[in-house]
Coordinates of C-alpha atoms in Angstrom, one line a residue:
M19 CA 31.7 38.1 139.6
P20 CA 34.5 40.5 138.9
A21 CA 37.5 40.7 141.2
L22 CA 37.5 43.6 143.6
T23 CA 40.5 45.2 141.9
D24 CA 38.6 45.2 138.6
R25 CA 35.9 47.5 139.8
P26 CA 36.2 51.0 138.4
D27 CA 35.2 52.6 141.7
V28 CA 38.0 50.9 143.6
T29 CA 41.4 52.7 143.6
P30 CA 44.7 50.9 144.5
P31 CA 46.0 51.4 148.1
R32 CA 47.8 54.7 148.5
W33 CA 51.1 52.9 149.4
Q34 CA 51.3 51.5 145.8
E35 CA 51.9 55.1 144.6
Y36 CA 55.3 54.8 146.2
V37 CA 56.1 51.5 144.4
P38 CA 55.9 52.3 140.7
G39 CA 57.5 48.9 139.9
L40 CA 54.2 47.2 140.8
A41 CA 52.3 49.3 138.2
L42 CA 55.0 48.5 135.7
A43 CA 54.7 44.8 136.3
R44 CA 50.9 45.0 135.8
S45 CA 51.1 47.1 132.6
Y46 CA 54.2 45.5 131.1
E47 CA 53.8 44.5 127.4
R48 CA 55.4 41.3 126.0
A49 CA 56.5 43.3 122.9
W50 CA 58.8 45.3 125.1
L51 CA 60.8 42.4 126.4
P52 CA 63.1 41.7 123.4
K53 CA 64.0 45.4 123.3
D54 CA 64.6 45.6 127.0
V55 CA 66.8 42.5 127.0
V56 CA 68.9 43.8 124.1
A57 CA 69.2 47.2 125.7
G58 CA 70.2 45.5 129.0
L59 CA 72.9 43.5 127.3
V60 CA 74.3 46.6 125.7
L61 CA 74.1 48.6 128.9
S62 CA 75.9 45.9 130.9
A63 CA 78.9 46.4 128.6
L64 CA 79.2 49.9 129.9
L65 CA 78.2 49.1 133.5
V66 CA 81.0 46.7 134.2
P67 CA 84.1 48.7 133.3
Q68 CA 82.6 52.0 134.5
G69 CA 81.5 50.5 137.7
M70 CA 85.0 49.3 138.5
A71 CA 86.6 52.6 137.4
Y72 CA 84.3 54.8 139.5
A73 CA 84.7 52.5 142.5
Q74 CA 88.5 53.2 142.4
L75 CA 87.7 56.9 141.9
A76 CA 85.9 56.7 145.2
G77 CA 88.9 55.0 146.8
L78 CA 87.3 51.6 147.0
P79 CA 88.0 48.1 145.6
P80 CA 86.9 47.7 141.9
V81 CA 84.4 44.9 142.8
T82 CA 82.3 47.2 144.9
G83 CA 81.4 49.1 141.8
L84 CA 79.8 45.9 140.4
Y85 CA 78.0 45.2 143.7
T86 CA 76.7 48.8 143.7
S87 CA 75.5 48.5 140.1
I88 CA 73.5 45.4 140.7
L89 CA 71.6 46.5 143.8
C90 CA 70.9 50.1 142.8
L91 CA 69.5 48.9 139.4
L92 CA 67.2 46.5 141.3
G93 CA 66.2 49.1 143.9
Y94 CA 65.3 51.7 141.3
A95 CA 63.4 49.2 139.2
V96 CA 61.0 48.8 142.1
F97 CA 60.8 52.3 143.5
G98 CA 61.9 54.6 140.6
P99 CA 59.1 56.3 138.6
S100 CA 61.0 56.8 135.4
R101 CA 61.0 54.0 132.8
V102 CA 64.2 55.2 131.1
L103 CA 66.6 56.5 133.8
V104 CA 69.6 54.3 134.6
L105 CA 71.3 54.7 138.0
G106 CA 74.8 53.6 139.0
P107 CA 78.2 54.7 140.2
D108 CA 78.8 58.2 139.0
S109 CA 82.0 60.1 138.2
S110 CA 80.6 63.3 139.9
L111 CA 80.0 61.4 143.2
G112 CA 83.3 59.5 143.3
P113 CA 85.4 62.4 144.6
M114 CA 82.7 63.4 147.1
I115 CA 82.7 59.8 148.5
A116 CA 86.5 59.8 148.7
A117 CA 86.5 63.2 150.3
T118 CA 84.0 62.0 152.9
I119 CA 85.6 58.7 153.9
A120 CA 89.3 59.5 153.5
P121 CA 89.6 61.6 156.7
L122 CA 88.0 58.7 158.6
M123 CA 90.4 56.0 157.4
L124 CA 93.0 54.6 159.7
A125 CA 96.7 54.9 159.0
N126 CA 96.9 51.6 157.2
G127 CA 94.0 52.4 154.9
D128 CA 92.1 49.1 155.6
P129 CA 89.9 48.4 152.5
A130 CA 87.3 46.7 154.6
R131 CA 86.9 49.9 156.7
A132 CA 86.7 52.0 153.5
V133 CA 83.9 49.7 152.2
A134 CA 82.0 49.9 155.5
L135 CA 82.2 53.7 155.6
A136 CA 81.1 54.0 152.0
S137 CA 78.2 51.5 152.5
M138 CA 77.0 53.4 155.6
L139 CA 77.3 56.6 153.6
A140 CA 75.1 55.1 150.9
I141 CA 72.5 54.1 153.5
M142 CA 72.5 57.6 154.9
V143 CA 72.1 59.2 151.4
G144 CA 69.3 56.8 150.8
V145 CA 67.5 57.6 154.1
V146 CA 68.0 61.4 153.5
M147 CA 66.6 61.1 149.9
T148 CA 63.7 58.9 150.9
V149 CA 62.6 61.1 153.9
A150 CA 63.0 64.2 151.7
G151 CA 60.9 62.6 149.0
L152 CA 58.1 61.6 151.4
A153 CA 58.2 65.1 152.8
K154 CA 57.9 66.5 149.2
F155 CA 61.2 68.3 149.4
G156 CA 61.9 67.9 145.6
F157 CA 62.4 71.7 145.4
V158 CA 65.8 71.2 147.1
A159 CA 67.2 70.5 143.7
D160 CA 66.8 74.2 142.9
L161 CA 69.5 75.0 145.5
L162 CA 72.0 74.7 142.7
S163 CA 71.4 77.3 140.1
K164 CA 72.6 76.6 136.5
P165 CA 75.7 79.0 136.6
T166 CA 76.9 77.5 139.9
Q167 CA 76.1 74.0 138.7
I168 CA 78.2 74.6 135.6
G169 CA 81.1 76.0 137.7
Y170 CA 80.8 73.1 140.1
M171 CA 80.9 70.5 137.3
N172 CA 83.8 72.2 135.6
G173 CA 85.7 72.2 138.9
L174 CA 84.8 68.6 139.5
A175 CA 86.0 67.7 136.0
L176 CA 89.3 69.4 136.6
T177 CA 89.8 67.7 140.0
I178 CA 89.0 64.3 138.6
V179 CA 91.3 64.7 135.6
V180 CA 94.3 65.8 137.7
G181 CA 93.6 63.1 140.2
Q182 CA 93.7 60.3 137.5
L183 CA 96.8 61.5 135.6
A184 CA 99.3 59.5 137.7
K185 CA 97.3 56.3 137.2
L186 CA 97.1 57.1 133.5
F187 CA 100.9 57.1 133.4
G188 CA 101.4 54.0 135.5
F189 CA 102.5 55.4 138.9
S190 CA 101.0 56.7 142.1
I191 CA 101.2 59.9 144.2
D192 CA 100.2 60.6 147.7
A193 CA 98.8 64.2 147.7
D194 CA 95.8 66.0 149.0
G195 CA 94.3 68.8 147.0
L196 CA 94.5 70.0 143.4
V197 CA 97.7 72.1 143.7
D198 CA 99.6 69.3 145.6
E199 CA 98.4 66.7 143.1
V200 CA 99.6 68.8 140.1
R201 CA 103.0 69.4 141.8
D202 CA 103.5 65.7 142.7
F203 CA 102.5 64.5 139.3
V204 CA 104.9 66.9 137.6
S205 CA 107.6 65.9 140.0
G206 CA 106.9 62.2 139.4
L207 CA 107.2 62.7 135.7
A208 CA 110.4 64.6 136.1
A209 CA 111.9 61.9 138.3
G210 CA 111.1 59.2 135.8
E211 CA 108.5 57.4 137.9
A212 CA 106.1 57.0 135.0
N213 CA 105.9 53.5 133.4
T214 CA 106.3 54.0 129.7
T215 CA 104.3 50.9 128.7
A216 CA 101.5 51.8 131.1
A217 CA 101.5 55.4 129.9
I218 CA 101.2 54.4 126.2
L219 CA 98.4 52.0 127.2
G220 CA 96.6 54.7 129.3
V221 CA 96.9 57.5 126.8
G222 CA 96.0 55.2 123.9
S223 CA 92.9 54.1 125.8
L224 CA 91.9 57.7 126.4
A225 CA 92.4 58.6 122.8
G226 CA 90.5 55.6 121.7
I227 CA 87.5 56.4 123.8
L228 CA 87.4 60.0 122.8
L229 CA 87.8 59.2 119.1
L230 CA 85.1 56.5 119.1
N231 CA 82.7 58.8 121.0
R232 CA 83.3 61.4 118.4
L233 CA 83.4 59.4 115.2
L234 CA 81.2 56.4 116.0
P235 CA 79.0 57.5 118.9
K236 CA 76.6 54.6 118.7
L237 CA 79.4 52.0 119.4
P238 CA 80.2 51.0 123.0
S239 CA 83.5 52.8 123.0
V240 CA 84.3 51.9 126.6
L241 CA 83.7 48.2 126.1
I242 CA 85.8 48.2 122.8
V243 CA 88.7 49.9 124.5
V244 CA 88.6 47.7 127.6
V245 CA 88.6 44.5 125.5
L246 CA 91.4 45.7 123.3
A247 CA 93.5 46.8 126.3
A248 CA 92.9 43.5 128.1
L249 CA 93.9 41.5 125.0
T250 CA 97.0 43.6 124.6
V251 CA 98.1 43.0 128.2
N252 CA 97.5 39.3 127.9
T253 CA 99.0 38.8 124.5
F254 CA 102.2 40.8 125.2
D255 CA 102.4 39.9 129.0
L256 CA 102.5 43.6 129.9
Q257 CA 102.1 42.7 133.6
S258 CA 105.8 41.6 133.6
R259 CA 106.6 45.2 132.4
G260 CA 105.0 46.7 135.4
V261 CA 101.5 47.3 134.1
D262 CA 99.0 47.0 137.0
T263 CA 95.7 45.2 136.3
V264 CA 92.4 44.6 138.0
G265 CA 93.1 41.0 138.7
V266 CA 90.6 38.2 139.5
L267 CA 87.4 39.5 141.1
P268 CA 85.9 37.9 144.3
Q269 CA 83.3 35.3 143.3
G270 CA 79.7 35.3 144.2
F271 CA 76.6 37.6 144.5
P272 CA 77.2 40.7 146.7
P273 CA 76.9 39.5 150.4
F274 CA 74.4 41.2 152.7
D275 CA 76.3 43.2 155.3
L276 CA 75.2 45.7 157.9
P277 CA 78.1 48.3 157.8
S278 CA 79.9 48.6 161.1
I279 CA 81.3 52.1 161.9
N280 CA 82.2 54.1 165.0
W281 CA 79.9 56.7 166.6
S282 CA 82.5 59.3 165.9
D283 CA 82.1 58.6 162.1
V284 CA 78.3 59.5 162.1
A285 CA 78.6 63.3 162.0
P286 CA 81.1 63.6 159.1
L287 CA 79.3 60.9 157.2
L288 CA 76.0 62.6 157.6
L289 CA 77.5 65.9 156.4
G290 CA 78.8 64.1 153.3
A291 CA 75.5 62.4 152.8
L292 CA 73.6 65.7 152.7
A293 CA 76.0 67.1 150.1
I294 CA 75.9 64.0 148.0
A295 CA 72.1 64.0 148.2
V296 CA 71.9 67.6 146.9
V297 CA 74.2 66.8 143.9
A298 CA 72.5 63.5 143.1
L299 CA 69.1 65.1 143.2
A300 CA 70.1 68.1 141.0
D301 CA 71.8 65.7 138.5
T302 CA 68.8 63.3 138.5
M303 CA 66.2 66.1 138.0
S304 CA 68.1 67.7 135.2
T305 CA 68.6 64.3 133.5
A306 CA 65.1 63.2 134.1
S307 CA 63.7 66.4 132.7
S308 CA 65.7 66.3 129.5
F309 CA 64.7 62.6 128.8
A310 CA 61.1 63.1 129.9
A311 CA 60.8 66.1 127.5
R312 CA 61.7 63.9 124.6
K313 CA 58.8 61.5 125.4
G314 CA 56.3 64.0 126.5
E315 CA 56.3 62.6 130.1
R316 CA 56.0 64.3 133.4
V317 CA 58.8 64.2 136.0
R318 CA 57.8 63.1 139.4
G319 CA 60.4 64.8 141.5
N320 CA 59.4 63.6 144.9
Q321 CA 59.1 60.0 143.8
E322 CA 62.5 60.3 142.0
M323 CA 64.0 61.1 145.4
I324 CA 62.3 58.0 146.9
G325 CA 63.6 55.9 144.0
I326 CA 67.2 57.2 144.4
G327 CA 66.9 56.7 148.1
A328 CA 65.8 53.0 147.7
A329 CA 68.7 52.4 145.2
N330 CA 71.2 53.8 147.7
V331 CA 69.9 51.9 150.7
A332 CA 69.9 48.7 148.6
A333 CA 73.5 49.3 147.6
G334 CA 74.5 50.2 151.1
F335 CA 73.4 46.9 152.6
F336 CA 75.4 44.9 150.0
Q337 CA 78.8 46.6 150.2
G338 CA 78.0 49.3 147.8
F339 CA 78.4 53.1 147.8
P340 CA 76.3 56.1 146.9
V341 CA 74.8 56.3 143.4
S342 CA 73.1 58.8 141.2
T343 CA 71.5 59.0 137.7
S344 CA 73.9 58.7 134.8
G345 CA 73.1 60.7 131.7
S346 CA 75.6 58.7 129.6
R347 CA 74.2 55.3 130.6
T348 CA 70.6 56.5 130.3
A349 CA 71.4 57.7 126.7
V350 CA 73.0 54.3 125.9
A351 CA 69.9 52.5 127.2
E352 CA 67.5 54.7 125.2
Q353 CA 69.5 54.4 122.0
A354 CA 69.5 50.6 122.4
G355 CA 65.7 50.7 122.5
S356 CA 64.9 50.4 126.2
R357 CA 61.2 50.5 127.0
S358 CA 61.2 50.1 130.8
Q359 CA 63.3 49.5 133.9
V360 CA 63.5 45.8 132.9
T361 CA 66.6 47.0 131.0
G362 CA 68.2 47.8 134.3
V363 CA 67.2 44.4 135.7
V364 CA 68.8 42.6 132.8
G365 CA 71.9 44.7 133.3
A366 CA 72.0 43.7 136.9
A367 CA 71.5 40.0 136.0
V368 CA 74.5 40.2 133.5
I369 CA 76.8 41.7 136.2
T370 CA 75.7 38.9 138.6
V371 CA 76.6 36.3 136.0
V372 CA 80.0 37.8 135.6
L373 CA 80.6 37.7 139.4
V374 CA 79.3 34.2 139.8
F375 CA 80.7 32.5 136.7
A376 CA 83.3 34.7 135.1
T377 CA 85.4 36.4 137.7
T378 CA 88.6 36.0 135.6
L379 CA 87.0 38.0 132.8
M380 CA 88.4 41.3 134.0
Q381 CA 91.8 40.1 135.3
Y382 CA 93.8 41.6 132.4
V383 CA 92.0 44.9 132.4
P384 CA 94.8 47.5 133.0
Q385 CA 94.5 50.1 135.7
P386 CA 95.6 52.9 133.3
T387 CA 92.6 52.0 131.1
L388 CA 90.3 52.4 134.1
G389 CA 92.0 55.8 134.7
A390 CA 91.3 56.7 131.0
I391 CA 87.6 55.8 131.5
V392 CA 87.3 58.1 134.4
I393 CA 89.1 60.9 132.6
A394 CA 86.8 60.5 129.6
A395 CA 83.8 60.7 131.9
A396 CA 85.2 63.7 133.6
L397 CA 85.7 65.6 130.4
S398 CA 82.0 65.0 129.6
L399 CA 81.1 66.7 132.9
A400 CA 82.8 70.0 131.8
D401 CA 80.6 72.5 130.1
I402 CA 83.0 74.9 128.4
A403 CA 80.3 76.1 125.9
G404 CA 77.9 76.9 128.8
T405 CA 80.7 78.9 130.6
R406 CA 81.4 80.8 127.4
R407 CA 77.6 81.5 127.0
L408 CA 77.5 82.9 130.6
W409 CA 80.4 85.2 129.7
H410 CA 78.5 86.6 126.7
Q411 CA 75.0 86.7 128.4
R412 CA 75.6 87.8 132.0
R413 CA 79.0 88.5 133.5
V414 CA 77.7 88.3 137.1
E415 CA 76.6 84.7 136.6
F416 CA 79.8 83.9 134.8
L417 CA 81.7 85.2 137.9
L418 CA 79.5 83.0 140.1
S419 CA 80.4 80.0 137.9
I420 CA 84.1 80.7 138.2
I421 CA 83.9 81.1 142.0
A422 CA 82.1 77.7 142.2
L423 CA 84.9 76.2 140.0
L424 CA 87.6 77.6 142.3
G425 CA 85.7 76.5 145.4
V426 CA 85.8 72.8 144.2
A427 CA 89.3 73.0 142.8
L428 CA 91.0 74.8 145.7
L429 CA 88.9 74.0 148.7
G430 CA 87.9 70.4 147.9
V431 CA 84.8 68.6 146.6
L432 CA 82.7 68.8 149.8
P433 CA 83.5 72.5 150.6
G434 CA 83.0 73.1 146.9
I435 CA 79.4 71.9 146.9
L436 CA 78.7 74.1 149.9
V437 CA 80.2 77.0 148.1
A438 CA 78.1 76.3 145.1
V439 CA 74.9 76.0 147.1
G440 CA 75.8 79.1 149.1
L441 CA 76.4 81.1 145.9
S442 CA 73.1 80.0 144.5
I443 CA 71.2 81.2 147.6
L444 CA 73.2 84.4 147.8
N445 CA 72.4 85.1 144.1
V446 CA 68.7 84.8 144.8
F447 CA 69.1 87.0 147.9
R448 CA 71.2 89.5 145.9
R449 CA 68.3 90.0 143.4
A450 CA 65.9 90.6 146.2
W451 CA 68.4 92.9 148.0
W452 CA 69.2 95.1 145.0
P453 CA 66.2 94.7 142.7
H454 CA 65.6 96.6 139.5
Q455 CA 63.7 99.9 140.0
A456 CA 62.2 102.2 137.5
E457 CA 60.2 105.4 137.1
L458 CA 57.5 104.9 134.4
G459 CA 56.0 107.2 131.8
Q460 CA 53.7 107.0 128.8
V461 CA 55.2 106.2 125.4
E462 CA 53.4 107.2 122.2
G463 CA 52.1 104.2 120.3
I464 CA 52.8 101.7 123.1
A465 CA 50.1 100.7 125.5
G466 CA 50.8 100.9 129.2
L467 CA 53.6 102.7 131.1
H468 CA 57.2 102.1 130.6
D469 CA 60.7 102.6 132.1
T470 CA 61.8 106.2 131.4
E471 CA 65.4 105.1 131.2
S472 CA 64.6 102.8 128.3
Y473 CA 62.2 105.4 126.8
P474 CA 63.7 108.8 127.6
D475 CA 61.0 110.5 125.4
A476 CA 58.2 109.1 127.6
D477 CA 55.6 111.6 128.8
V478 CA 54.9 112.1 132.5
L479 CA 52.2 113.9 134.5
P480 CA 53.3 117.0 136.5
G481 CA 53.3 116.4 140.2
L482 CA 53.2 112.6 139.7
V483 CA 55.9 109.9 139.8
V484 CA 55.0 106.3 139.0
Y485 CA 57.6 104.1 140.6
R486 CA 58.1 100.3 140.1
F487 CA 60.0 98.1 142.5
D488 CA 60.7 94.6 141.1
A489 CA 61.0 92.5 144.2
P490 CA 59.2 91.4 147.4
L491 CA 59.5 94.2 149.9
I492 CA 61.4 92.6 152.8
F493 CA 63.9 93.4 155.5
A494 CA 66.8 93.2 153.1
N495 CA 65.6 95.9 150.7
A496 CA 63.2 98.0 152.9
R497 CA 65.7 100.7 153.5
M498 CA 66.6 100.9 149.8
F499 CA 62.9 101.3 148.9
G500 CA 62.4 104.0 151.6
E501 CA 65.5 106.0 150.7
T502 CA 64.7 105.8 146.9
V503 CA 61.1 107.2 147.5
R504 CA 62.5 110.0 149.7
E505 CA 65.0 110.9 147.0
I506 CA 62.2 111.0 144.4
A507 CA 60.2 113.3 146.7
E508 CA 63.2 115.6 147.3
D509 CA 64.0 115.7 143.5
H510 CA 60.5 116.8 142.6
P511 CA 59.5 119.9 144.6
D512 CA 56.0 119.9 143.0
L513 CA 55.3 116.3 143.8
R514 CA 51.8 115.5 144.9
W515 CA 51.4 111.7 144.4
I516 CA 53.8 108.8 144.2
I517 CA 52.1 105.8 142.7
V518 CA 53.9 102.5 143.5
A519 CA 53.3 99.9 140.7
A520 CA 53.0 97.1 143.2
E521 CA 52.3 94.2 140.9
P522 CA 55.9 92.9 141.2
I523 CA 55.8 93.2 145.0
T524 CA 54.9 89.6 146.0
D525 CA 55.4 90.1 149.7
V526 CA 55.6 92.7 152.5
D527 CA 57.2 91.6 155.8
T528 CA 56.9 93.4 159.1
T529 CA 60.2 95.3 158.7
A530 CA 59.0 96.7 155.4
A531 CA 55.6 97.5 157.0
D532 CA 57.3 99.6 159.7
M533 CA 59.2 101.4 156.9
L534 CA 56.0 102.1 155.0
L535 CA 54.4 103.5 158.1
E536 CA 57.3 105.9 158.6
L537 CA 57.6 106.7 154.9
D538 CA 53.9 107.6 154.6
S539 CA 54.1 109.9 157.6
W540 CA 57.2 111.6 156.2
L541 CA 55.5 112.1 152.8
N542 CA 52.2 113.3 154.3
A543 CA 54.1 116.0 156.2
R544 CA 55.3 117.3 152.8
G545 CA 51.8 117.1 151.2
V546 CA 52.6 114.0 149.1
S547 CA 50.3 110.9 149.0
L548 CA 51.7 107.4 148.8
V549 CA 49.4 105.4 146.4
F550 CA 49.6 101.7 145.5
A551 CA 48.3 100.1 142.3
E552 CA 47.9 96.5 141.2
M553 CA 48.8 95.2 144.7
K554 CA 48.1 91.4 144.9
D555 CA 45.3 90.3 147.2
P556 CA 47.5 88.2 149.5
V557 CA 49.9 91.2 149.9
R558 CA 47.0 93.6 150.5
Q559 CA 45.7 91.3 153.2
K560 CA 49.1 91.4 155.0
I561 CA 49.0 95.2 154.7
E562 CA 45.6 95.2 156.4
R563 CA 46.8 92.7 159.1
Y564 CA 49.7 95.0 159.9
G565 CA 47.3 97.9 160.4
L566 CA 48.8 100.1 157.7
T567 CA 45.4 101.0 156.2
R568 CA 44.7 102.9 159.4
T569 CA 47.5 105.2 158.4
I570 CA 47.6 104.9 154.6
D571 CA 44.3 106.0 153.1
P572 CA 42.4 102.9 152.0
R573 CA 41.3 104.9 148.9
H574 CA 45.0 104.9 147.9
F575 CA 44.9 101.2 147.0
L576 CA 43.7 101.0 143.5
P577 CA 43.2 97.8 141.4
T578 CA 45.1 98.9 138.2
L579 CA 47.8 101.3 137.2
D580 CA 45.5 102.9 134.6
E581 CA 42.8 103.6 137.3
A582 CA 45.4 105.1 139.6
V583 CA 46.7 107.5 136.9
A584 CA 43.1 108.3 135.9
E585 CA 42.2 109.1 139.5
Y586 CA 45.2 111.4 139.8
R587 CA 44.3 113.3 136.6
R588 CA 40.7 113.6 137.8
Q589 CA 41.7 115.2 141.0
T590 CA 44.4 117.5 139.6
G591 CA 43.4 118.0 135.9
A592 CA 47.1 117.3 134.9
N593 CA 48.0 116.5 131.3
W594 CA 50.9 114.4 130.0
R595 CA 54.1 116.2 129.0
D596 CA 57.6 115.3 127.8
S597 CA 59.7 113.9 130.6
R598 CA 62.7 115.8 129.3
N599 CA 61.1 118.9 130.5
E600 CA 61.0 117.5 134.1
T601 CA 64.0 118.6 136.1

């Protein structure tokens, strides 16, 4: 007798849809294992140095980057829907984490408190993402338009590079904000605070990473540079020359720990968590979409939110900090032949082995090299080509991108993300507020009616204006619509009909309905009929619910523009004539 789960008419419990790792375990093929293991080993070479570097970028001890990497990879392997995405500490989130927890730190900068705050922040991000995913809020990723996202990332790249310059040159500064950091860095150089040996090591590490990425992109450039830098420090005893290193890592698997914070910390942490969640989601969706397109797969946006949420919660309970998808690490895994999330599990296992059995492995890694890793990652965030494309394609969106950049650079990372989101929303609102409008005419040899500005030779019918309004008719643009129609009526003394090409009008709210009522009465007093063509059924139903058909003649709602024009010609006997004769 077959098992119950083998019966074709029995579907798995609904809760299993939210745990893709179970389906992967059932469908996993043995032939995938060698490729996943190799890809996991290659990936771990990138995870270890980057994890430590990004932890320091967030203002945390380097080992927390390794803790974070282990747990987020395991959490996403169970709850993440994508078989190729790799999560982990991210250069774009580091400054946001630091900006959130820094104001909450005590005067002595206790590392334990920093870890507790960052861990609670990760848990909050995880809860926000999970709840949003269950509520099917995947559309939130759309709050960052491409131009503002480019500007935000450019500003973030600039902020990260400036913030790491002092470490690259072997000294430290205590400044808050881009302008102050630039000033203090220049002052430090002028005062001779830079360590020449550390600077040579840092700049050389950065040059090595960039050159290897360009000339030999398939090689693990970060690992090669880290190994060479550590060997250099050990061989020539550069620590005695003032080169700071990572040192011996704490031994053992990440300990489970419920972060302890003050109630006064909750509100600022929640604000930071919301901002981080938006950025992490936008980054994940764009990365997931690009890699899924290569394999012809579908992106499950809401489940991605749950997967990221689970990864963050897991990291938060083991002294980790917020994570996101990494495009660079995902690309490395894919190039190495990864077939599933087992790659991430292997990477987590390798990092665990390092923490349990090889804590001295990283003791000679120089801090300037970690700064070089962060700067190299930041440079990859910048999209100069995209900015240049915006300049050539659409200056308004280029301006939005620059404002987003300045928001991050001058106001800070968290205010910068709020500026970016606000600009994206305002840009949408602007298009609805000031939509494109056109008067239409007949063009010889081209079917349909077309904009008379684009086709000044278009023919029109005497006594008729066909008017198109390319936006929903709402409170923000109702006055513009009404004033424009009034101006049309006043400019055409012989006007008898105004046909509104209503196909682009996807909504009519109550403010616009009141405007249409007044407008129709005003036009009727002048002997002009207001006629609608191609109005969508849902919009027509709203018009009827508002009671406008008791005032506007129901016969003045026609299904197509051609029928509306034909009806006008039938009633008036008008013939087409050159619009240049219309004055």
